[in-house]
Amino acid sequence: MTTNKSLFLIPKFITTPSQNGVGRYVCQLQRVVLKFCKNHGSSRGIREFIEYDLLNFANKNPEVVVYLKPRRHRGPVIKAEYLNGDDQIVFCHNNTREEIAKWLNLLRTQSGNHDGTRLRKLWHTDYPSIQGPWTPYTFRDPALNLAEFPNEELSRPLDQPKTATEELDELFKKQQESEVAESSEVK
Amino acid sequence: MALLRRTLVNLSYCLTQTVYNTPVKVPNRAIKRWVAPTLRELERRRKKMESQPLQPRTSYLEWNYDAEIYAFAKRLGETFDDALLRRAFVHRTYVIQQEIKGNETDLQDNRELINEGESFVIDCIKKHFQNKYLPDVVNALQSYLTSESMLSHVASHMGVKDLILSADFPVEKSTLSNTFKAVVAALRQSTDEKRATAFINDFLICQLNGKDIFDVWDLSNPYEYLLRVLKEKGYSEVEPRLCNQSAANTVLANYQVGLYSNKKLLGIGWGESIEIAKDTAALDAIQKLQSIDKI
């Protein structure tokens, strides 16, 4: 049996590992290994990054341990290790110095490896409903507390239209009321 | 005939050419058709092999313990005494292992730090909650927060897993939780009690965020418990009233019970029977009494 499961991204919700940021913020990237070749052209960008930007990066982020691993004639790779045990490997063949910096910034600000996943919602709330779940007693008319059953008024269907007799009755009553009002004004 | 002669001459010319100047072999620049099958075969053999045991991160070529220790302290935003922090990671099992191997080490293990840290963590949590909640709730919170699973969870998210020196690999939960206690004690000794308290606040007590009190506290008989608490607080008699009911004698039966004392509503609750509704109402009342809606 074949499935198309591998074609789809794994759905995920936004989460924070171990209540990060509730107490104090902890950078979730714990170490990063830059693997590169010392003379191959495809590693040029990463070599330039190491030469010009790496010390700044290490100074700014003392919580991240940076390792350099030269490997002869193999493609440049960034391997990131997160506090939750995730590993992420970024292949940066022919990347420029700026692109390497951008990748590292992404890895530094992520909470883990989110490759191959999609977010089902872009927000999260602990209180999906403020007033709570509906029960048969929410918005219940307090008049029902004193009602006695069987009750003719409450037993009628809610959407029953008025009969012609009832409408005529109402009209007659209105007419009488207005006549009474007029006569009282005249007095 | 002439044609034949010409071809023969050509042929002889070719032969002499090959003999005197060896032909240059043009490299084949076509698609390398051996690559994919080779990779496939390698993958097949890798799968056929039994799963390899996990390798500790310390055994990698790119590993620098000093740098890792430095980064650990920076990650937590604390300044540790270096020797104390290093000692917090050395477990008794590691020292024994080294002795058996015949390696002479002057490493001190972290047993004292663990003991000191444990009592400090418990004290800290109790102090934090004792003025707000009932003693039973404080005890429940304390045992929840200092449970092995909670402490090991917190410790592993601080990144101690690879730094721990102990005989067990992969690191066990008990080792992780002990390391957390040792780190707390090391911090307390390197700085002061105030910083250590703030540390416990930020890393351990914040784990209660989004938790309900009754997620942590398993109360078996809420109604009787409420009666006892109310008696201590000097409330007059409690009167449970059936506020609403619907669908009685069906599968979807539900009742709403409110607990009143001196015409004041203490708590209200629902349930599929009156007894259950009374208990949920008691839970609600206990929450409202302490204003511990959310911790």
CSV table of C-alpha atoms in Angstrom, one decimal:
chain,number,residue,atom,x,y,z
A,1,MET,CA,0.0,0.0,0.0
A,2,THR,CA,1.3,3.3,-0.9
A,3,THR,CA,0.4,6.6,0.8
A,4,ASN,CA,0.9,10.2,-0.1
A,5,LYS,CA,1.7,11.0,3.5
A,6,SER,CA,5.3,12.0,2.7
A,7,LEU,CA,4.0,14.7,0.3
A,8,PHE,CA,2.4,16.7,3.1
A,9,LEU,CA,3.9,18.9,5.7
A,10,ILE,CA,3.3,17.7,9.3
A,11,PRO,CA,0.8,20.0,11.0
A,12,LYS,CA,1.9,21.7,14.2
A,13,PHE,CA,0.7,24.3,16.7
A,14,ILE,CA,2.7,27.2,18.0
A,15,THR,CA,4.4,26.1,21.3
A,16,THR,CA,7.0,27.4,23.6
A,17,PRO,CA,9.5,24.9,25.0
A,18,SER,CA,9.4,24.7,28.8
A,19,GLN,CA,7.5,28.0,29.3
A,20,ASN,CA,10.4,29.9,27.8
A,21,GLY,CA,10.0,33.7,28.4
A,22,VAL,CA,7.5,33.4,31.2
A,23,GLY,CA,10.4,33.6,33.7
A,24,ARG,CA,13.4,34.6,31.7
A,25,TYR,CA,14.2,34.1,28.0
A,26,VAL,CA,16.7,31.3,27.2
A,27,CYS,CA,18.2,31.1,23.7
A,28,GLN,CA,17.1,27.7,22.4
A,29,LEU,CA,20.1,27.3,20.1
A,30,GLN,CA,22.8,25.7,22.2
A,31,ARG,CA,25.6,25.0,19.7
A,32,VAL,CA,26.3,25.5,16.1
A,33,VAL,CA,28.9,23.7,13.9
A,34,LEU,CA,30.2,25.4,10.8
A,35,LYS,CA,31.6,22.8,8.4
A,36,PHE,CA,33.5,24.1,5.4
A,37,CYS,CA,36.4,23.4,3.0
A,38,LYS,CA,39.5,25.6,3.2
A,39,ASN,CA,40.0,26.0,-0.6
A,40,HIS,CA,36.9,24.9,-2.5
A,41,GLY,CA,34.9,27.6,-4.2
A,42,SER,CA,31.5,26.6,-2.8
A,43,SER,CA,32.7,27.4,0.7
A,44,ARG,CA,33.8,30.9,-0.1
A,45,GLY,CA,30.9,32.7,1.5
A,46,ILE,CA,31.2,30.7,4.7
A,47,ARG,CA,34.9,31.3,4.8
A,48,GLU,CA,34.3,35.1,4.4
A,49,PHE,CA,31.7,34.9,7.2
A,50,ILE,CA,34.2,33.2,9.5
A,51,GLU,CA,36.9,35.8,8.6
A,52,TYR,CA,34.8,38.9,9.1
A,53,ASP,CA,31.6,38.3,11.1
A,54,LEU,CA,32.1,35.2,13.2
A,55,LEU,CA,33.8,37.0,16.2
A,56,ASN,CA,31.0,39.5,16.3
A,57,PHE,CA,28.4,36.7,16.3
A,58,ALA,CA,30.2,34.8,19.1
A,59,ASN,CA,30.5,38.0,21.2
A,60,LYS,CA,26.9,38.9,20.8
A,61,ASN,CA,25.6,35.4,21.5
A,62,PRO,CA,27.8,34.0,24.3
A,63,GLU,CA,25.1,31.3,25.1
A,64,VAL,CA,25.8,29.6,21.7
A,65,VAL,CA,28.9,27.5,21.4
A,66,VAL,CA,30.4,27.8,17.9
A,67,TYR,CA,32.6,25.1,16.5
A,68,LEU,CA,34.5,25.2,13.2
A,69,LYS,CA,35.1,22.0,11.3
A,70,PRO,CA,37.2,22.2,8.1
A,71,ARG,CA,36.7,19.3,5.8
A,72,ARG,CA,38.6,18.9,2.6
A,73,HIS,CA,36.6,19.1,-0.6
A,74,ARG,CA,33.2,18.8,0.9
A,75,GLY,CA,30.2,21.1,0.8
A,76,PRO,CA,29.7,23.8,3.4
A,77,VAL,CA,27.1,22.9,6.1
A,78,ILE,CA,25.7,24.5,9.2
A,79,LYS,CA,24.6,22.1,11.9
A,80,ALA,CA,22.5,23.6,14.7
A,81,GLU,CA,21.7,21.8,17.9
A,82,TYR,CA,18.8,23.0,20.1
A,83,LEU,CA,18.0,22.6,23.7
A,84,ASN,CA,15.0,20.3,23.0
A,85,GLY,CA,17.3,17.8,21.4
A,86,ASP,CA,16.6,18.8,17.8
A,87,ASP,CA,19.3,18.9,15.1
A,88,GLN,CA,19.1,21.0,12.0
A,89,ILE,CA,21.4,20.8,9.0
A,90,VAL,CA,21.5,23.7,6.5
A,91,PHE,CA,23.4,23.1,3.3
A,92,CYS,CA,25.0,26.4,2.2
A,93,HIS,CA,26.6,25.5,-1.1
A,94,ASN,CA,27.7,28.7,-2.9
A,95,ASN,CA,26.0,30.9,-0.3
A,96,THR,CA,27.3,34.4,0.2
A,97,ARG,CA,28.5,35.9,3.5
A,98,GLU,CA,25.2,37.7,4.0
A,99,GLU,CA,23.2,34.5,3.4
A,100,ILE,CA,25.2,32.7,6.0
A,101,ALA,CA,24.5,35.5,8.5
A,102,LYS,CA,20.8,35.3,7.7
A,103,TRP,CA,20.7,31.5,8.2
A,104,LEU,CA,22.5,31.8,11.5
A,105,ASN,CA,20.1,34.5,12.7
A,106,LEU,CA,17.2,32.2,11.8
A,107,LEU,CA,18.7,29.3,13.7
A,108,ARG,CA,19.5,31.5,16.7
A,109,THR,CA,15.9,32.8,17.0
A,110,GLN,CA,14.1,29.5,16.4
A,111,SER,CA,12.8,27.3,19.2
A,112,GLY,CA,13.7,24.0,17.4
A,113,ASN,CA,13.9,22.4,14.0
A,114,HIS,CA,10.7,23.3,12.2
A,115,ASP,CA,11.6,21.7,8.9
A,116,GLY,CA,8.8,19.8,7.1
A,117,THR,CA,6.1,21.2,9.3
A,118,ARG,CA,3.4,23.8,8.9
A,119,LEU,CA,1.5,25.8,11.5
A,120,ARG,CA,-2.2,25.1,11.8
A,121,LYS,CA,-2.8,28.4,13.5
A,122,LEU,CA,-0.6,31.5,13.6
A,123,TRP,CA,-1.7,32.3,17.1
A,124,HIS,CA,-2.2,30.6,20.4
A,125,THR,CA,-4.5,31.3,23.4
A,126,ASP,CA,-4.9,29.6,26.7
A,127,TYR,CA,-8.5,31.0,26.9
A,128,PRO,CA,-10.3,30.1,23.7
A,129,SER,CA,-13.6,31.3,25.3
A,130,ILE,CA,-13.9,34.0,27.8
A,131,GLN,CA,-17.5,33.3,29.0
A,132,GLY,CA,-16.8,29.5,29.2
A,133,PRO,CA,-18.6,26.6,27.4
A,134,TRP,CA,-22.3,26.8,26.7
A,135,THR,CA,-24.6,25.0,29.1
A,136,PRO,CA,-28.4,24.5,29.0
A,137,TYR,CA,-28.5,27.2,31.7
A,138,THR,CA,-26.6,30.0,30.1
A,139,PHE,CA,-28.8,33.0,29.2
A,140,ARG,CA,-31.8,31.2,30.7
A,141,ASP,CA,-34.8,33.4,31.4
A,142,PRO,CA,-35.1,33.9,35.2
A,143,ALA,CA,-38.9,34.0,34.8
A,144,LEU,CA,-38.8,30.3,34.1
A,145,ASN,CA,-37.8,29.7,37.8
A,146,LEU,CA,-41.3,30.7,39.0
A,147,ALA,CA,-43.3,29.2,36.1
A,148,GLU,CA,-45.8,26.5,36.9
A,149,PHE,CA,-46.3,23.6,34.5
A,150,PRO,CA,-48.4,22.8,32.6
A,151,ASN,CA,-48.4,26.3,31.3
A,152,GLU,CA,-50.5,27.3,28.3
A,153,GLU,CA,-48.3,30.3,27.3
A,154,LEU,CA,-45.0,28.4,27.4
A,155,SER,CA,-46.5,25.3,25.7
A,156,ARG,CA,-47.4,27.2,22.5
A,157,PRO,CA,-45.0,27.0,19.6
A,158,LEU,CA,-42.7,30.1,19.3
A,159,ASP,CA,-43.3,30.7,15.7
A,160,GLN,CA,-47.1,30.4,15.6
A,161,PRO,CA,-48.6,33.2,13.5
A,162,LYS,CA,-51.6,35.3,14.7
A,163,THR,CA,-55.0,34.3,13.5
A,164,ALA,CA,-57.2,36.8,11.7
A,165,THR,CA,-59.6,36.9,14.7
A,166,GLU,CA,-56.7,37.8,17.1
A,167,GLU,CA,-55.5,40.6,14.7
A,168,LEU,CA,-59.0,42.0,14.5
A,169,ASP,CA,-59.3,41.8,18.3
A,170,GLU,CA,-56.1,43.8,18.6
A,171,LEU,CA,-57.2,46.4,16.1
A,172,PHE,CA,-60.5,46.8,18.0
A,173,LYS,CA,-58.8,47.2,21.3
A,174,LYS,CA,-56.4,49.9,19.9
A,175,GLN,CA,-59.4,51.8,18.4
A,176,GLN,CA,-61.2,51.7,21.8
A,177,GLU,CA,-58.0,52.9,23.6
A,178,SER,CA,-57.5,55.8,21.2
A,179,GLU,CA,-61.2,56.8,21.6
A,180,VAL,CA,-60.8,56.8,25.4
A,181,ALA,CA,-57.7,59.0,25.1
A,182,GLU,CA,-59.4,61.5,22.8
A,183,SER,CA,-62.4,61.8,25.1
A,184,SER,CA,-60.2,62.4,28.1
A,185,GLU,CA,-58.3,65.2,26.1
A,186,VAL,CA,-61.6,66.9,25.2
A,187,LYS,CA,-62.6,66.9,28.9
B,1,MET,CA,40.6,0.0,-57.3
B,2,ALA,CA,41.8,3.5,-56.8
B,3,LEU,CA,39.3,3.8,-54.0
B,4,LEU,CA,40.6,0.7,-52.3
B,5,ARG,CA,44.2,1.9,-52.6
B,6,ARG,CA,43.2,5.2,-51.0
B,7,THR,CA,41.5,3.6,-48.1
B,8,LEU,CA,44.5,1.3,-47.5
B,9,VAL,CA,46.8,4.3,-47.5
B,10,ASN,CA,44.5,6.0,-45.0
B,11,LEU,CA,44.4,2.9,-42.8
B,12,SER,CA,48.1,2.6,-42.8
B,13,TYR,CA,48.4,6.3,-41.9
B,14,CYS,CA,46.0,5.7,-39.0
B,15,LEU,CA,48.0,2.7,-37.8
B,16,THR,CA,51.2,4.6,-37.8
B,17,GLN,CA,49.5,7.5,-36.0
B,18,THR,CA,48.3,5.2,-33.2
B,19,VAL,CA,51.7,3.7,-32.8
B,20,TYR,CA,53.8,6.9,-32.7
B,21,ASN,CA,51.5,9.3,-30.8
B,22,THR,CA,49.3,7.5,-28.3
B,23,PRO,CA,45.7,8.9,-28.6
B,24,VAL,CA,44.5,11.3,-25.8
B,25,LYS,CA,41.6,9.7,-24.0
B,26,VAL,CA,38.7,12.2,-23.8
B,27,PRO,CA,37.2,11.9,-20.3
B,28,ASN,CA,33.5,10.9,-20.3
B,29,ARG,CA,31.5,13.9,-19.3
B,30,ALA,CA,28.2,12.2,-19.5
B,31,ILE,CA,25.9,11.5,-16.5
B,32,LYS,CA,27.6,9.3,-13.9
B,33,ARG,CA,25.2,6.4,-14.0
B,34,TRP,CA,27.0,4.5,-11.2
B,35,VAL,CA,26.3,7.2,-8.5
B,36,ALA,CA,22.7,6.5,-7.8
B,37,PRO,CA,23.0,2.7,-7.7
B,38,THR,CA,26.0,2.9,-5.4
B,39,LEU,CA,24.2,5.3,-3.0
B,40,ARG,CA,21.2,3.0,-3.1
B,41,GLU,CA,23.3,0.0,-2.2
B,42,LEU,CA,25.1,1.9,0.6
B,43,GLU,CA,21.7,2.9,2.0
B,44,ARG,CA,20.4,-0.7,1.8
B,45,ARG,CA,23.5,-2.0,3.7
B,46,ARG,CA,23.1,0.8,6.3
B,47,LYS,CA,19.4,-0.2,6.8
B,48,LYS,CA,20.4,-3.9,7.1
B,49,MET,CA,22.9,-3.2,9.9
B,50,GLU,CA,21.5,-3.2,13.4
B,51,SER,CA,20.8,0.2,14.8
B,52,GLN,CA,24.0,1.7,16.2
B,53,PRO,CA,24.1,2.7,19.9
B,54,LEU,CA,23.7,6.4,20.6
B,55,GLN,CA,27.0,8.2,20.9
B,56,PRO,CA,27.5,10.8,23.6
B,57,ARG,CA,28.0,14.3,22.4
B,58,THR,CA,31.3,14.4,24.3
B,59,SER,CA,32.7,11.7,22.0
B,60,TYR,CA,32.4,14.0,18.9
B,61,LEU,CA,35.5,15.7,17.5
B,62,GLU,CA,33.8,19.1,17.8
B,63,TRP,CA,33.5,19.3,21.6
B,64,ASN,CA,35.0,21.7,24.1
B,65,TYR,CA,33.9,21.2,27.7
B,66,ASP,CA,35.2,24.6,28.8
B,67,ALA,CA,33.3,26.5,26.1
B,68,GLU,CA,30.1,24.5,26.9
B,69,ILE,CA,30.4,25.4,30.6
B,70,TYR,CA,30.9,29.0,29.8
B,71,ALA,CA,27.9,29.0,27.5
B,72,PHE,CA,25.7,27.3,30.0
B,73,ALA,CA,26.3,30.0,32.6
B,74,LYS,CA,25.6,32.7,30.0
B,75,ARG,CA,22.5,30.9,28.8
B,76,LEU,CA,21.0,31.1,32.3
B,77,GLY,CA,22.1,34.7,32.7
B,78,GLU,CA,23.9,33.9,35.9
B,79,THR,CA,27.5,34.2,37.1
B,80,PHE,CA,28.8,31.0,38.7
B,81,ASP,CA,31.9,30.2,40.6
B,82,ASP,CA,33.6,28.1,37.9
B,83,ALA,CA,34.8,25.3,40.2
B,84,LEU,CA,31.4,25.1,41.9
B,85,LEU,CA,29.6,24.9,38.6
B,86,ARG,CA,31.9,22.2,37.3
B,87,ARG,CA,31.4,20.2,40.5
B,88,ALA,CA,27.6,20.4,40.1
B,89,PHE,CA,27.9,18.3,37.0
B,90,VAL,CA,30.1,15.5,38.5
B,91,HIS,CA,28.0,12.7,39.8
B,92,ARG,CA,29.1,10.0,42.2
B,93,THR,CA,28.7,7.3,39.6
B,94,TYR,CA,31.2,9.0,37.3
B,95,VAL,CA,33.9,9.2,40.1
B,96,ILE,CA,33.4,5.5,40.9
B,97,GLN,CA,33.6,4.7,37.2
B,98,GLN,CA,36.9,6.5,36.9
B,99,GLU,CA,38.3,4.8,40.0
B,100,ILE,CA,37.4,1.4,38.6
B,101,LYS,CA,39.1,2.3,35.3
B,102,GLY,CA,42.2,3.1,37.3
B,103,ASN,CA,42.2,6.8,36.3
B,104,GLU,CA,43.3,9.0,39.2
B,105,THR,CA,41.0,11.9,39.5
B,106,ASP,CA,40.8,14.6,42.2
B,107,LEU,CA,37.2,15.3,41.1
B,108,GLN,CA,34.7,16.1,43.9
B,109,ASP,CA,31.2,14.7,43.3
B,110,ASN,CA,28.1,16.8,43.8
B,111,ARG,CA,26.3,14.8,46.6
B,112,GLU,CA,26.5,17.7,49.1
B,113,LEU,CA,25.3,20.1,46.5
B,114,ILE,CA,22.3,17.9,45.6
B,115,ASN,CA,21.3,17.6,49.3
B,116,GLU,CA,21.7,21.4,49.8
B,117,GLY,CA,19.8,22.2,46.6
B,118,GLU,CA,16.9,19.9,47.4
B,119,SER,CA,16.2,21.4,50.8
B,120,PHE,CA,16.6,24.9,49.4
B,121,VAL,CA,14.3,24.3,46.5
B,122,ILE,CA,11.6,22.9,48.8
B,123,ASP,CA,12.0,25.8,51.2
B,124,CYS,CA,11.8,28.3,48.4
B,125,ILE,CA,8.6,26.9,46.9
B,126,LYS,CA,6.9,26.7,50.3
B,127,LYS,CA,7.8,30.3,51.1
B,128,HIS,CA,6.6,31.4,47.8
B,129,PHE,CA,3.1,29.9,48.3
B,130,GLN,CA,2.5,29.7,52.0
B,131,ASN,CA,0.9,33.2,52.4
B,132,LYS,CA,-1.5,32.7,49.6
B,133,TYR,CA,-2.8,29.2,49.8
B,134,LEU,CA,-4.0,26.5,52.2
B,135,PRO,CA,-1.3,24.2,53.6
B,136,ASP,CA,-2.7,21.3,51.6
B,137,VAL,CA,-2.4,23.2,48.4
B,138,VAL,CA,1.1,24.3,49.2
B,139,ASN,CA,2.1,20.7,49.8
B,140,ALA,CA,0.5,19.6,46.5
B,141,LEU,CA,2.3,22.3,44.6
B,142,GLN,CA,5.6,21.6,46.2
B,143,SER,CA,5.4,17.8,45.5
B,144,TYR,CA,4.3,18.6,41.9
B,145,LEU,CA,7.2,21.0,41.3
B,146,THR,CA,9.9,18.9,42.9
B,147,SER,CA,8.8,15.7,41.3
B,148,GLU,CA,11.5,13.9,39.3
B,149,SER,CA,9.7,14.3,36.0
B,150,MET,CA,9.3,18.1,36.5
B,151,LEU,CA,12.8,18.8,37.6
B,152,SER,CA,14.3,16.6,34.8
B,153,HIS,CA,12.1,18.4,32.3
B,154,VAL,CA,13.4,21.8,33.5
B,155,ALA,CA,17.0,20.6,33.7
B,156,SER,CA,17.0,19.1,30.2
B,157,HIS,CA,15.7,22.4,28.7
B,158,MET,CA,18.5,24.3,30.4
B,159,GLY,CA,21.0,22.2,28.3
B,160,VAL,CA,22.6,20.1,31.1
B,161,LYS,CA,22.2,16.8,29.2
B,162,ASP,CA,25.6,16.8,27.5
B,163,LEU,CA,27.5,18.5,30.3
B,164,ILE,CA,26.6,15.9,33.0
B,165,LEU,CA,29.4,13.6,34.0
B,166,SER,CA,27.8,10.3,35.1
B,167,ALA,CA,28.1,6.6,34.4
B,168,ASP,CA,24.6,6.3,32.9
B,169,PHE,CA,24.1,7.1,29.2
B,170,PRO,CA,21.6,8.2,27.9
B,171,VAL,CA,21.3,10.3,31.1
B,172,GLU,CA,18.5,9.1,33.4
B,173,LYS,CA,15.7,11.3,34.7
B,174,SER,CA,16.9,11.0,38.3
B,175,THR,CA,20.4,12.2,37.3
B,176,LEU,CA,18.9,15.2,35.5
B,177,SER,CA,16.7,16.2,38.4
B,178,ASN,CA,19.7,15.8,40.8
B,179,THR,CA,21.8,18.0,38.5
B,180,PHE,CA,19.2,20.7,38.7
B,181,LYS,CA,19.3,20.7,42.5
B,182,ALA,CA,23.1,20.8,42.4
B,183,VAL,CA,23.1,23.7,40.0
B,184,VAL,CA,20.8,25.6,42.3
B,185,ALA,CA,23.1,25.0,45.2
B,186,ALA,CA,26.1,26.0,43.2
B,187,LEU,CA,24.3,29.3,42.3
B,188,ARG,CA,23.4,29.9,45.9
B,189,GLN,CA,27.0,29.4,47.0
B,190,SER,CA,28.4,31.5,44.2
B,191,THR,CA,26.1,34.4,44.5
B,192,ASP,CA,23.4,34.8,47.2
B,193,GLU,CA,20.1,33.5,48.3
B,194,LYS,CA,18.2,36.2,46.6
B,195,ARG,CA,19.6,35.3,43.1
B,196,ALA,CA,19.0,31.6,43.7
B,197,THR,CA,15.4,32.3,44.7
B,198,ALA,CA,14.9,34.4,41.5
B,199,PHE,CA,16.4,31.5,39.6
B,200,ILE,CA,13.9,29.0,41.0
B,201,ASN,CA,11.1,31.5,40.3
B,202,ASP,CA,12.1,31.9,36.7
B,203,PHE,CA,12.8,28.3,35.9
B,204,LEU,CA,10.7,26.2,38.1
B,205,ILE,CA,7.7,28.0,39.5
B,206,CYS,CA,6.9,29.5,36.0
B,207,GLN,CA,6.1,25.9,35.0
B,208,LEU,CA,2.7,26.4,36.6
B,209,ASN,CA,1.8,29.0,34.0
B,210,GLY,CA,-1.6,28.0,32.4
B,211,LYS,CA,-2.2,25.3,35.0
B,212,ASP,CA,-5.3,25.0,37.0
B,213,ILE,CA,-5.0,24.3,40.8
B,214,PHE,CA,-6.9,21.0,40.4
B,215,ASP,CA,-4.6,19.8,37.6
B,216,VAL,CA,-1.9,19.7,40.3
B,217,TRP,CA,-4.0,18.9,43.4
B,218,ASP,CA,-6.0,15.7,43.5
B,219,LEU,CA,-8.8,16.2,46.0
B,220,SER,CA,-10.8,13.0,46.5
B,221,ASN,CA,-13.7,14.3,48.6
B,222,PRO,CA,-14.2,18.0,47.8
B,223,TYR,CA,-17.5,18.6,49.6
B,224,GLU,CA,-16.3,17.2,52.9
B,225,TYR,CA,-13.1,19.1,52.5
B,226,LEU,CA,-15.0,22.3,51.9
B,227,LEU,CA,-17.1,21.8,55.0
B,228,ARG,CA,-14.0,21.4,57.1
B,229,VAL,CA,-12.3,24.5,55.7
B,230,LEU,CA,-15.5,26.6,56.2
B,231,LYS,CA,-15.8,25.4,59.8
B,232,GLU,CA,-12.3,26.6,60.4
B,233,LYS,CA,-13.1,29.9,58.8
B,234,GLY,CA,-16.2,30.3,60.9
B,235,TYR,CA,-18.8,30.2,58.2
B,236,SER,CA,-22.4,29.2,59.2
B,237,GLU,CA,-24.1,26.2,57.7
B,238,VAL,CA,-23.7,25.4,54.1
B,239,GLU,CA,-26.8,24.8,52.0
B,240,PRO,CA,-26.6,23.0,48.7
B,241,ARG,CA,-29.5,24.0,46.4
B,242,LEU,CA,-30.6,22.5,43.1
B,243,CYS,CA,-30.5,25.5,40.8
B,244,ASN,CA,-31.3,23.8,37.5
B,245,GLN,CA,-31.9,20.4,36.1
B,246,SER,CA,-32.7,19.0,32.7
B,247,ALA,CA,-33.2,15.7,30.9
B,248,ALA,CA,-33.6,13.8,34.1
B,249,ASN,CA,-33.8,10.0,33.7
B,250,THR,CA,-32.1,10.1,30.3
B,251,VAL,CA,-28.5,9.6,29.2
B,252,LEU,CA,-28.0,13.4,28.9
B,253,ALA,CA,-29.2,14.1,32.5
B,254,ASN,CA,-27.6,17.2,34.0
B,255,TYR,CA,-27.9,19.1,37.2
B,256,GLN,CA,-26.7,22.4,38.5
B,257,VAL,CA,-26.1,22.7,42.2
B,258,GLY,CA,-25.2,25.9,44.0
B,259,LEU,CA,-23.7,26.0,47.5
B,260,TYR,CA,-25.1,28.8,49.7
B,261,SER,CA,-24.1,30.1,53.1
B,262,ASN,CA,-26.1,32.8,54.7
B,263,LYS,CA,-27.9,33.5,51.4
B,264,LYS,CA,-24.5,34.0,49.7
B,265,LEU,CA,-23.4,31.9,46.7
B,266,LEU,CA,-20.1,30.2,47.5
B,267,GLY,CA,-19.8,28.1,44.4
B,268,ILE,CA,-21.8,26.6,41.6
B,269,GLY,CA,-21.2,23.4,39.6
B,270,TRP,CA,-22.6,21.0,37.1
B,271,GLY,CA,-22.8,17.2,36.9
B,272,GLU,CA,-24.6,14.3,35.5
B,273,SER,CA,-26.0,13.5,38.9
B,274,ILE,CA,-26.7,15.6,41.9
B,275,GLU,CA,-23.8,14.1,43.9
B,276,ILE,CA,-21.3,14.9,41.2
B,277,ALA,CA,-22.8,18.4,40.7
B,278,LYS,CA,-22.4,19.0,44.5
B,279,ASP,CA,-18.7,18.0,44.3
B,280,THR,CA,-18.0,20.2,41.4
B,281,ALA,CA,-19.7,23.1,43.2
B,282,ALA,CA,-17.5,22.4,46.2
B,283,LEU,CA,-14.4,22.6,44.0
B,284,ASP,CA,-15.6,25.9,42.6
B,285,ALA,CA,-16.2,27.1,46.1
B,286,ILE,CA,-12.7,26.1,47.3
B,287,GLN,CA,-11.2,28.0,44.3
B,288,LYS,CA,-13.2,31.1,45.0
B,289,LEU,CA,-12.4,31.0,48.7
B,290,GLN,CA,-8.7,31.2,48.1
B,291,SER,CA,-9.0,33.2,44.9
B,292,ILE,CA,-6.8,30.6,43.2
B,293,ASP,CA,-8.6,30.6,39.9
B,294,LYS,CA,-5.3,30.4,38.1
B,295,ILE,CA,-2.1,30.0,39.9
